[in-house]
Tab-separated table of C-alpha atoms and ligand atoms in Angstrom:
chain	number	residue	atom	x	y	z
A	1	UNK	CA	63.530	146.926	153.028
A	2	UNK	CA	61.683	146.012	149.956
A	3	UNK	CA	59.823	142.931	149.553
A	4	UNK	CA	58.368	140.479	146.709
A	5	UNK	CA	55.151	141.946	144.177
A	6	UNK	CA	53.685	138.752	145.071
A	7	UNK	CA	54.806	139.421	149.158
A	8	UNK	CA	53.417	142.598	148.730
A	9	UNK	CA	49.531	141.380	147.155
A	10	UNK	CA	49.405	139.770	149.650
A	11	UNK	CA	49.604	141.565	152.071
A	12	UNK	CA	47.158	143.962	150.205
A	13	UNK	CA	44.387	140.957	149.516
A	14	UNK	CA	43.688	141.165	153.506
A	15	UNK	CA	42.909	144.407	153.247
A	16	UNK	CA	40.368	143.857	150.761
A	17	UNK	CA	42.247	145.107	147.857
A	18	UNK	CA	41.347	142.970	144.758
A	19	UNK	CA	44.639	141.000	142.660
A	20	UNK	CA	44.648	138.689	140.479
A	21	UNK	CA	44.649	134.919	141.767
A	22	UNK	CA	47.731	133.179	141.181
A	23	UNK	CA	50.813	131.839	143.334
A	24	UNK	CA	54.462	131.494	144.095
A	25	UNK	CA	57.100	129.027	142.755
A	26	UNK	CA	60.409	128.124	143.129
A	27	UNK	CA	60.940	125.571	140.168
A	28	UNK	CA	59.400	125.653	136.759
A	29	UNK	CA	57.554	121.088	137.663
A	30	UNK	CA	55.894	124.000	140.419
A	31	UNK	CA	54.850	126.935	138.618
A	32	UNK	CA	53.545	124.271	135.943
A	33	UNK	CA	51.858	122.830	138.407
A	34	UNK	CA	50.201	126.149	140.128
A	35	UNK	CA	49.051	127.749	136.913
A	36	UNK	CA	46.711	123.803	136.455
A	37	UNK	CA	45.407	124.448	140.423
A	38	UNK	CA	44.842	128.204	139.069
A	39	UNK	CA	42.496	127.138	135.893
A	40	UNK	CA	41.707	128.726	133.226
A	41	UNK	CA	43.158	129.120	129.505
A	42	UNK	CA	45.410	131.951	130.350
A	43	UNK	CA	48.844	132.970	132.873
A	44	UNK	CA	51.299	135.108	133.114
A	45	UNK	CA	55.069	133.876	134.795
A	46	UNK	CA	56.586	136.634	135.969
A	47	UNK	CA	60.164	137.407	137.969
A	48	UNK	CA	60.244	137.435	141.139
A	49	UNK	CA	62.830	140.302	141.705
A	50	UNK	CA	63.379	143.502	143.480
A	51	UNK	CA	63.502	145.860	140.950
A	52	UNK	CA	60.900	147.160	138.312
A	53	UNK	CA	60.962	146.926	135.204
A	54	UNK	CA	60.652	143.592	134.551
A	55	UNK	CA	58.127	143.723	132.125
A	56	UNK	CA	60.240	145.361	128.953
A	57	UNK	CA	63.699	143.023	130.819
A	58	UNK	CA	62.139	140.230	129.451
A	59	UNK	CA	60.717	138.710	133.027
A	60	UNK	CA	57.189	139.023	132.301
A	61	UNK	CA	55.572	136.384	130.012
A	62	UNK	CA	52.108	135.134	128.458
A	63	UNK	CA	51.340	131.492	128.024
A	64	UNK	CA	48.841	129.600	127.248
A	65	UNK	CA	49.001	126.101	128.535
A	66	UNK	CA	51.301	124.110	131.159
A	67	UNK	CA	54.441	123.311	129.481
A	68	UNK	CA	54.490	127.474	127.979
A	69	UNK	CA	54.442	128.442	131.693
A	70	UNK	CA	57.472	125.571	133.233
A	71	UNK	CA	59.444	126.270	129.665
A	72	UNK	CA	58.761	130.176	130.249
A	73	UNK	CA	60.089	129.353	134.407
A	74	UNK	CA	62.885	127.337	132.770
A	75	UNK	CA	63.795	130.195	131.936
A	76	UNK	CA	63.878	133.245	134.214
A	77	UNK	CA	65.034	130.941	136.685
A	78	UNK	CA	68.273	130.844	137.576
A	79	UNK	CA	68.777	134.011	135.160
A	80	UNK	CA	70.634	137.119	136.051
A	81	UNK	CA	67.422	139.941	134.873
A	82	UNK	CA	68.921	143.313	134.644
A	83	UNK	CA	66.051	146.560	134.298
A	84	UNK	CA	66.547	150.293	134.524
A	85	UNK	CA	66.402	150.565	137.643
A	86	UNK	CA	68.999	147.285	139.073
A	87	UNK	CA	72.151	147.866	135.886
A	88	UNK	CA	73.699	145.198	137.856
A	89	UNK	CA	70.589	143.366	137.694
A	90	UNK	CA	68.902	141.017	139.776
A	91	UNK	CA	68.810	137.745	140.061
A	92	UNK	CA	65.783	135.260	139.604
A	93	UNK	CA	65.461	132.105	142.731
A	94	UNK	CA	60.846	132.363	143.551
A	95	UNK	CA	58.469	133.157	139.826
A	96	UNK	CA	55.114	134.118	139.991
A	97	UNK	CA	52.453	132.501	138.397
A	98	UNK	CA	49.129	134.162	137.815
A	99	UNK	CA	45.641	134.539	136.235
A	100	UNK	CA	45.622	136.449	133.366
A	101	UNK	CA	43.108	139.692	133.013
A	102	UNK	CA	42.027	141.111	130.136
A	103	UNK	CA	42.777	145.039	130.451
A	104	UNK	CA	40.932	147.487	129.351
A	105	UNK	CA	42.895	150.779	131.214
A	106	UNK	CA	46.527	151.131	133.095
A	107	UNK	CA	46.389	153.210	135.243
A	108	UNK	CA	49.294	154.409	138.076
A	109	UNK	CA	48.835	154.785	141.725
A	110	UNK	CA	51.128	154.628	144.846
A	111	UNK	CA	51.357	156.413	148.131
A	112	UNK	CA	55.009	158.221	149.655
A	113	UNK	CA	55.713	159.677	152.206
A	114	UNK	CA	56.738	163.793	152.008
A	115	UNK	CA	58.911	164.731	154.344
A	116	UNK	CA	59.831	168.254	153.736
A	117	UNK	CA	56.359	168.776	154.271
A	118	UNK	CA	56.718	165.827	157.037
A	119	UNK	CA	52.783	165.120	154.855
A	120	UNK	CA	52.147	161.582	152.414
A	121	UNK	CA	50.974	162.120	148.994
A	122	UNK	CA	48.833	159.527	147.069
A	123	UNK	CA	50.092	159.570	143.730
A	124	UNK	CA	47.382	158.528	141.044
A	125	UNK	CA	47.488	159.284	136.775
A	126	UNK	CA	45.281	157.739	134.468
A	127	UNK	CA	49.419	156.794	131.914
A	128	UNK	CA	49.470	153.313	133.933
A	129	UNK	CA	51.999	150.959	132.788
A	130	UNK	CA	55.717	153.176	132.160
A	131	UNK	CA	57.849	154.089	135.061
A	132	UNK	CA	56.962	156.941	137.316
A	133	UNK	CA	60.165	158.509	136.173
A	134	UNK	CA	59.231	158.654	132.709
A	135	UNK	CA	55.488	160.145	133.167
A	136	UNK	CA	56.374	162.486	135.708
A	137	UNK	CA	58.949	163.863	132.745
A	138	UNK	CA	57.209	163.404	129.189
A	139	UNK	CA	53.502	164.358	131.343
A	140	UNK	CA	53.492	165.821	134.596
A	141	UNK	CA	50.188	167.549	134.325
A	142	UNK	CA	48.663	163.735	134.052
A	143	UNK	CA	49.390	163.190	137.186
A	144	UNK	CA	47.570	163.456	140.341
A	145	UNK	CA	49.065	164.359	143.628
A	146	UNK	CA	46.418	164.343	146.758
A	147	UNK	CA	48.375	165.488	150.255
A	148	UNK	CA	47.248	163.336	152.890
A	149	UNK	CA	47.552	164.664	156.893
A	150	UNK	CA	48.500	161.854	158.540
A	151	UNK	CA	46.838	162.923	162.455
A	152	UNK	CA	43.692	163.332	160.051
A	153	UNK	CA	44.491	159.812	157.226
A	154	UNK	CA	42.748	159.837	153.456
A	155	UNK	CA	39.276	160.860	153.572
A	156	UNK	CA	36.324	159.564	151.553
A	157	UNK	CA	36.561	162.994	149.775
A	158	UNK	CA	39.592	163.257	148.625
A	159	UNK	CA	39.929	159.517	147.794
A	160	UNK	CA	36.506	160.299	145.513
A	161	UNK	CA	38.396	163.476	144.038
A	162	UNK	CA	41.241	161.593	142.784
A	163	UNK	CA	38.687	158.874	141.415
A	164	UNK	CA	37.321	161.772	139.746
A	165	UNK	CA	39.951	163.056	138.279
A	166	UNK	CA	42.044	159.981	136.473
A	167	UNK	CA	38.715	159.573	134.361
A	168	UNK	CA	36.875	156.742	136.680
A	169	UNK	CA	33.353	156.556	135.765
A	170	UNK	CA	30.468	156.970	137.864
A	171	UNK	CA	29.941	153.642	138.871
A	172	UNK	CA	33.195	153.124	139.237
A	173	UNK	CA	34.028	155.847	141.750
A	174	UNK	CA	32.323	154.212	145.206
A	175	UNK	CA	34.804	150.478	144.922
A	176	UNK	CA	37.785	152.038	143.325
A	177	UNK	CA	37.576	155.214	146.494
A	178	UNK	CA	37.230	152.143	148.406
A	179	UNK	CA	40.181	151.077	147.007
A	180	UNK	CA	42.047	154.617	147.422
A	181	UNK	CA	41.597	154.585	151.315
A	182	UNK	CA	42.595	150.424	151.767
A	183	UNK	CA	45.421	150.865	150.587
A	184	UNK	CA	46.382	154.140	152.568
A	185	UNK	CA	45.518	152.036	155.437
A	186	UNK	CA	47.985	148.560	154.814
A	187	UNK	CA	50.450	151.714	154.262
A	188	UNK	CA	49.796	152.983	157.745
A	189	UNK	CA	49.612	149.915	159.618
A	190	UNK	CA	52.045	147.905	157.779
A	191	UNK	CA	54.274	151.676	157.885
A	192	UNK	CA	55.572	151.015	154.826
A	193	UNK	CA	57.897	153.997	153.182
A	194	UNK	CA	56.491	153.510	149.425
A	195	UNK	CA	53.138	151.396	148.222
A	196	UNK	CA	52.594	151.227	144.585
A	197	UNK	CA	50.406	149.538	143.332
A	198	UNK	CA	50.803	150.134	138.144
A	199	UNK	CA	49.545	148.596	136.241
A	200	UNK	CA	46.337	149.381	138.445
A	201	UNK	CA	44.154	147.685	135.931
A	202	UNK	CA	40.669	148.674	134.654
A	203	UNK	CA	38.971	145.098	132.999
A	204	UNK	CA	37.059	144.337	130.335
A	205	UNK	CA	33.825	144.048	133.060
A	206	UNK	CA	34.793	147.904	135.121
A	207	UNK	CA	36.565	145.884	137.718
A	208	UNK	CA	40.172	147.544	139.551
A	209	UNK	CA	42.834	144.681	139.743
A	210	UNK	CA	45.874	145.133	141.028
A	211	UNK	CA	48.647	144.191	138.671
A	212	UNK	CA	52.080	144.918	140.914
A	213	UNK	CA	52.399	146.005	143.487
A	214	UNK	CA	55.998	146.987	145.023
A	215	UNK	CA	55.764	147.728	149.155
A	216	UNK	CA	58.193	149.049	150.703
A	217	UNK	CA	59.494	149.711	155.058
A	218	UNK	CA	60.679	151.959	157.059
A	219	UNK	CA	63.557	149.596	158.639
A	220	UNK	CA	63.306	151.226	161.307
A	221	UNK	CA	59.448	149.674	161.895
A	222	UNK	CA	60.450	145.853	161.526
A	223	UNK	CA	61.314	145.672	165.036
A	224	UNK	CA	56.936	145.533	166.145
A	225	UNK	CA	56.111	143.918	162.415
A	226	UNK	CA	57.523	140.491	162.945
A	227	UNK	CA	54.780	139.635	160.088
A	228	UNK	CA	56.754	142.132	157.640
A	229	UNK	CA	60.134	141.224	158.751
A	230	UNK	CA	60.193	137.970	157.943
A	231	UNK	CA	59.027	138.268	154.378
A	232	UNK	CA	62.707	139.994	154.399
A	233	UNK	CA	64.452	137.430	150.975
A	234	UNK	CA	67.957	137.892	151.352
A	235	UNK	CA	69.075	137.000	147.723
A	236	UNK	CA	68.407	139.909	146.778
A	237	UNK	CA	69.981	142.227	149.215
A	238	UNK	CA	72.773	143.875	148.481
A	239	UNK	CA	75.468	141.274	150.352
A	240	UNK	CA	78.195	143.739	151.551
A	241	UNK	CA	75.024	145.634	153.200
A	242	UNK	CA	72.893	142.506	155.102
A	243	UNK	CA	76.709	141.696	156.353
A	244	UNK	CA	76.520	145.146	158.270
A	245	UNK	CA	73.754	144.896	158.945
A	246	UNK	CA	72.771	141.519	160.564
A	247	UNK	CA	75.927	143.208	162.789
A	248	UNK	CA	74.069	146.117	163.964
A	249	UNK	CA	76.790	148.590	161.446
A	250	UNK	CA	74.553	151.426	159.380
A	251	UNK	CA	76.181	151.086	156.089
A	252	UNK	CA	74.863	151.634	152.127
A	253	UNK	CA	77.468	149.984	149.427
A	254	UNK	CA	78.266	153.166	146.789
A	255	UNK	CA	80.319	151.309	143.822
A	256	UNK	CA	83.513	154.008	144.701
A	257	UNK	CA	87.172	152.269	145.590
A	258	UNK	CA	87.636	154.707	149.038
A	259	UNK	CA	86.230	152.404	152.148
A	260	UNK	CA	84.975	155.134	154.436
A	261	UNK	CA	83.955	154.478	158.630
A	262	UNK	CA	83.800	157.141	159.962
A	263	UNK	CA	81.732	158.332	164.071
A	264	UNK	CA	77.879	160.601	163.483
A	265	UNK	CA	75.513	160.249	159.828
A	266	UNK	CA	75.908	163.667	159.521
A	267	UNK	CA	80.099	162.858	159.685
A	268	UNK	CA	80.308	160.706	157.700
A	269	UNK	CA	77.965	163.062	155.038
A	270	UNK	CA	80.255	165.976	155.612
A	271	UNK	CA	83.476	163.088	154.884
A	272	UNK	CA	81.728	161.892	150.822
A	273	UNK	CA	81.257	165.154	150.515
A	274	UNK	CA	85.010	166.037	151.080
A	275	UNK	CA	86.100	162.768	148.718
A	276	UNK	CA	83.583	163.499	145.800
A	277	UNK	CA	85.735	167.557	146.722
A	278	UNK	CA	89.664	165.748	146.659
A	279	UNK	CA	88.252	164.230	143.207
A	280	UNK	CA	87.145	160.524	144.393
A	281	UNK	CA	84.765	158.277	144.654
A	282	UNK	CA	83.561	156.460	148.432
A	283	UNK	CA	82.979	152.734	148.562
A	284	UNK	CA	80.656	152.665	151.596
A	285	UNK	CA	78.387	155.317	153.868
A	286	UNK	CA	79.125	153.435	157.337
A	287	UNK	CA	79.002	155.815	160.641
A	288	UNK	CA	79.764	153.794	163.510
A	289	UNK	CA	77.644	154.979	166.307
A	290	UNK	CA	78.489	156.306	169.786
A	291	UNK	CA	80.415	154.620	172.280
A	292	UNK	CA	81.544	152.031	169.696
A	293	UNK	CA	84.272	149.534	171.731
A	294	UNK	CA	87.570	148.168	169.369
A	295	UNK	CA	84.896	144.963	168.419
A	296	UNK	CA	83.314	146.485	167.265
A	297	UNK	CA	85.522	149.106	165.025
A	298	UNK	CA	86.694	145.578	164.174
A	299	UNK	CA	83.945	144.632	163.247
A	300	UNK	CA	83.437	147.783	160.615
A	301	UNK	CA	87.219	146.961	159.738
A	302	UNK	CA	85.408	143.713	157.689
A	303	UNK	CA	82.917	144.688	156.792
A	304	UNK	CA	84.692	147.762	154.570
A	305	UNK	CA	87.558	144.933	153.519
A	306	UNK	CA	85.103	142.671	153.239
A	307	UNK	CA	83.798	145.069	150.548
A	308	UNK	CA	86.725	144.250	147.030
A	309	UNK	CA	86.665	147.088	145.399
A	310	UNK	CA	88.361	148.688	148.135
A	311	UNK	CA	91.340	150.380	147.286
A	312	UNK	CA	92.290	152.298	150.493
A	313	UNK	CA	90.396	152.885	153.566
A	314	UNK	CA	89.358	155.842	155.237
A	315	UNK	CA	88.878	156.170	159.096
A	316	UNK	CA	87.232	159.680	160.618
A	317	UNK	CA	86.178	159.454	163.719
A	318	UNK	CA	84.844	163.308	165.602
A	319	UNK	CA	85.037	161.974	169.586
A	320	UNK	CA	82.636	163.376	171.175
A	321	UNK	CA	80.628	160.431	173.626
A	322	UNK	CA	83.738	157.884	171.469
A	323	UNK	CA	86.374	158.007	172.843
A	324	UNK	CA	89.801	157.620	170.339
A	325	UNK	CA	91.610	155.663	172.633
A	326	UNK	CA	88.760	152.906	171.590
A	327	UNK	CA	88.725	153.827	167.924
A	328	UNK	CA	93.026	153.649	167.538
A	329	UNK	CA	92.477	150.176	169.700
A	330	UNK	CA	90.228	148.719	167.449
A	331	UNK	CA	92.443	149.460	163.946
A	332	UNK	CA	95.035	148.409	165.421
A	333	UNK	CA	93.094	144.757	166.578
A	334	UNK	CA	92.062	145.174	162.958
A	335	UNK	CA	95.022	144.459	161.842
A	336	UNK	CA	96.614	142.060	163.731
A	337	UNK	CA	93.062	140.207	163.210
A	338	UNK	CA	92.362	140.646	159.149
A	339	UNK	CA	94.196	141.061	156.530
A	340	UNK	CA	95.111	144.541	156.052
A	341	UNK	CA	96.226	145.240	152.167
A	342	UNK	CA	95.065	148.079	151.556
A	343	UNK	CA	96.386	151.765	152.496
A	344	UNK	CA	94.699	153.030	156.019
A	345	UNK	CA	94.502	157.126	156.614
A	346	UNK	CA	92.781	158.337	160.126
A	347	UNK	CA	91.966	160.882	161.365
A	348	UNK	CA	91.552	161.313	165.147
A	349	UNK	CA	90.181	164.341	166.629
A	350	UNK	CA	87.865	164.965	170.134
A	351	UNK	CA	87.716	163.386	173.157
A	352	UNK	CA	91.191	160.791	174.511
A	353	UNK	CA	92.352	161.606	170.962
A	354	UNK	CA	96.218	162.114	172.800
A	355	UNK	CA	95.509	158.363	173.568
A	356	UNK	CA	94.204	156.795	170.788
A	357	UNK	CA	97.465	158.805	168.824
A	358	UNK	CA	100.115	157.301	170.604
A	359	UNK	CA	98.748	153.721	170.211
A	360	UNK	CA	98.944	154.089	166.493
A	361	UNK	CA	101.464	155.601	167.107
A	362	UNK	CA	103.627	152.319	169.430
A	363	UNK	CA	101.668	150.151	166.489
A	364	UNK	CA	104.712	150.644	164.678
A	365	UNK	CA	101.914	150.333	161.444
A	366	UNK	CA	101.898	151.697	157.825
A	367	UNK	CA	98.569	154.308	159.110
A	368	UNK	CA	99.103	157.608	157.916
A	369	UNK	CA	97.567	160.170	159.485
A	370	UNK	CA	96.214	163.558	159.034
A	371	UNK	CA	94.819	166.152	161.304
A	372	UNK	CA	91.918	167.334	159.237
A	373	UNK	CA	88.846	166.042	157.432
A	374	UNK	CA	90.451	167.782	154.518
A	375	UNK	CA	93.655	166.563	155.136
A	376	UNK	CA	92.130	163.065	155.739
A	377	UNK	CA	90.366	163.147	152.221
A	378	UNK	CA	93.070	164.403	150.135
A	379	UNK	CA	95.720	161.886	151.600
A	380	UNK	CA	92.914	159.101	150.881
A	381	UNK	CA	92.053	160.089	147.050
A	382	UNK	CA	95.802	160.201	146.082
A	383	UNK	CA	96.789	156.349	147.888
A	384	UNK	CA	93.510	155.184	145.628
A	385	UNK	CA	94.594	156.810	142.897
A	386	UNK	CA	98.140	155.182	142.460
A	387	UNK	CA	96.364	151.657	144.184
A	388	UNK	CA	94.772	152.495	140.665
A	389	UNK	CA	97.568	152.883	137.827
A	390	UNK	CA	99.433	149.901	140.229
A	391	UNK	CA	96.565	147.196	139.000
A	392	UNK	CA	95.592	148.760	135.734
A	393	UNK	CA	99.509	149.292	134.750
B	1	GDP	P1	56.833	145.250	136.236
B	1	GDP	O1	57.218	146.147	134.197
B	1	GDP	O2	58.341	144.721	136.350
B	1	GDP	O3	56.325	146.952	136.108
B	1	GDP	O4	56.186	144.577	136.017
B	1	GDP	P2	54.603	144.064	136.000
B	1	GDP	O5	53.489	143.685	136.824
B	1	GDP	O6	54.154	146.077	136.083
B	1	GDP	O7	53.850	143.741	134.565
B	1	GDP	C1	54.395	145.043	133.528
B	1	GDP	C2	53.519	145.220	132.512
B	1	GDP	O8	52.957	143.014	131.873
B	1	GDP	C3	51.318	145.487	132.734
B	1	GDP	O9	52.190	147.447	132.393
B	1	GDP	C4	51.435	145.165	131.723
B	1	GDP	O10	50.528	145.501	130.744
B	1	GDP	C5	51.853	143.493	131.738
B	1	GDP	N1	50.952	142.608	132.643
B	1	GDP	C6	51.049	142.487	133.616
B	1	GDP	N2	49.897	141.268	134.169
B	1	GDP	C7	49.310	140.792	133.401
B	1	GDP	C8	48.164	140.062	133.098
B	1	GDP	O11	47.659	139.155	133.740
B	1	GDP	N3	47.399	139.780	131.807
B	1	GDP	C9	48.167	141.480	130.165
B	1	GDP	N4	47.386	140.729	129.401
B	1	GDP	N5	48.851	141.723	130.572
B	1	GDP	C10	49.532	142.170	132.017
B	2	MN	MN1	54.750	146.997	137.269
């Protein structure tokens, strides 16, 4: 789960990390009110969307009066901001108004999980401001990486090493290493999966301030972090994914037109690969899990068909704990209760497969059956191609 910049800054401030003074606003009037409450003579108005790259997309504006703040906010509210990270764009419903900071240097700082090595990486660079992907490509040597063993933690000497590697002045080493370790504590204590401060600004006075902050969290740990869970903003999520998540389905939205309903994450990945090999594009990843009841199958059907791009639905079940007859019943129920306007390809194998196939056959519904995964993928790709031709021609 991702959160907004202003929420991340509030969390980080709680761990002692310096952030500019600011306030969130839900309307242009409130934005103007925020700047008078903050005081000073210049402010930054920042679009709050779940994406980076807002600066170059026109989502960060420096203003010199409350009128300018109101105008800037007015221009952002309701706008779909298209960034390099989110080509489809995300809508702005909140802005963050902050005091400006006199920036002398912009650093990059991040903490990420290194899944392969089962460790945590702390990454820093003296060249902040630009996106990490860009930096990694243009000047990989400018990135400093420190490996942290989770059982040991981010030690003082490692934090100091990072501070020296970033070229910070001797007078800044103590406070910067303190800041780095505070960020690590926030990352660990809150079950974060990513923490990025870019830029981490060095001010004219030599202080370090988090000018931007991005955090995302492990969904599987949200149950024990209610104060993090409540920061969720559905307006920023893929509506297909929120719908499925609310119904306990493991669903990831993709860009293709072949809807998928599969049991098991491994089989789901293999099915997506098979679709691609057969020349098609999956519309989603969906794992219905083990022991799925007909009701659950019906819910999964509904989740897949909500996506208007879907031109064919592929069901691939290799039942171990699952029962093919339950899945088949769920499919028949779906035809009964939903408006299934696309071809459905079903491959069933494993527990109670004969009974499952009998239910499909006896229903006399226009369901295409397949015996193998390869055959099912080919059928689905062929059906999608036909559907594409009929809608475009
Ligand atoms: P992002 O583009 O989504 O990553 O948004 P950022 O919060 O990183 O803002 C983009 C850029 O705006 C930063 O790299 C800064 O250069 C600039 N910026 C943000 N806040 C301030 C500020 O208070 N003062 C000044 N002068 N520039 C700022
Ligand atoms: Mn940034």
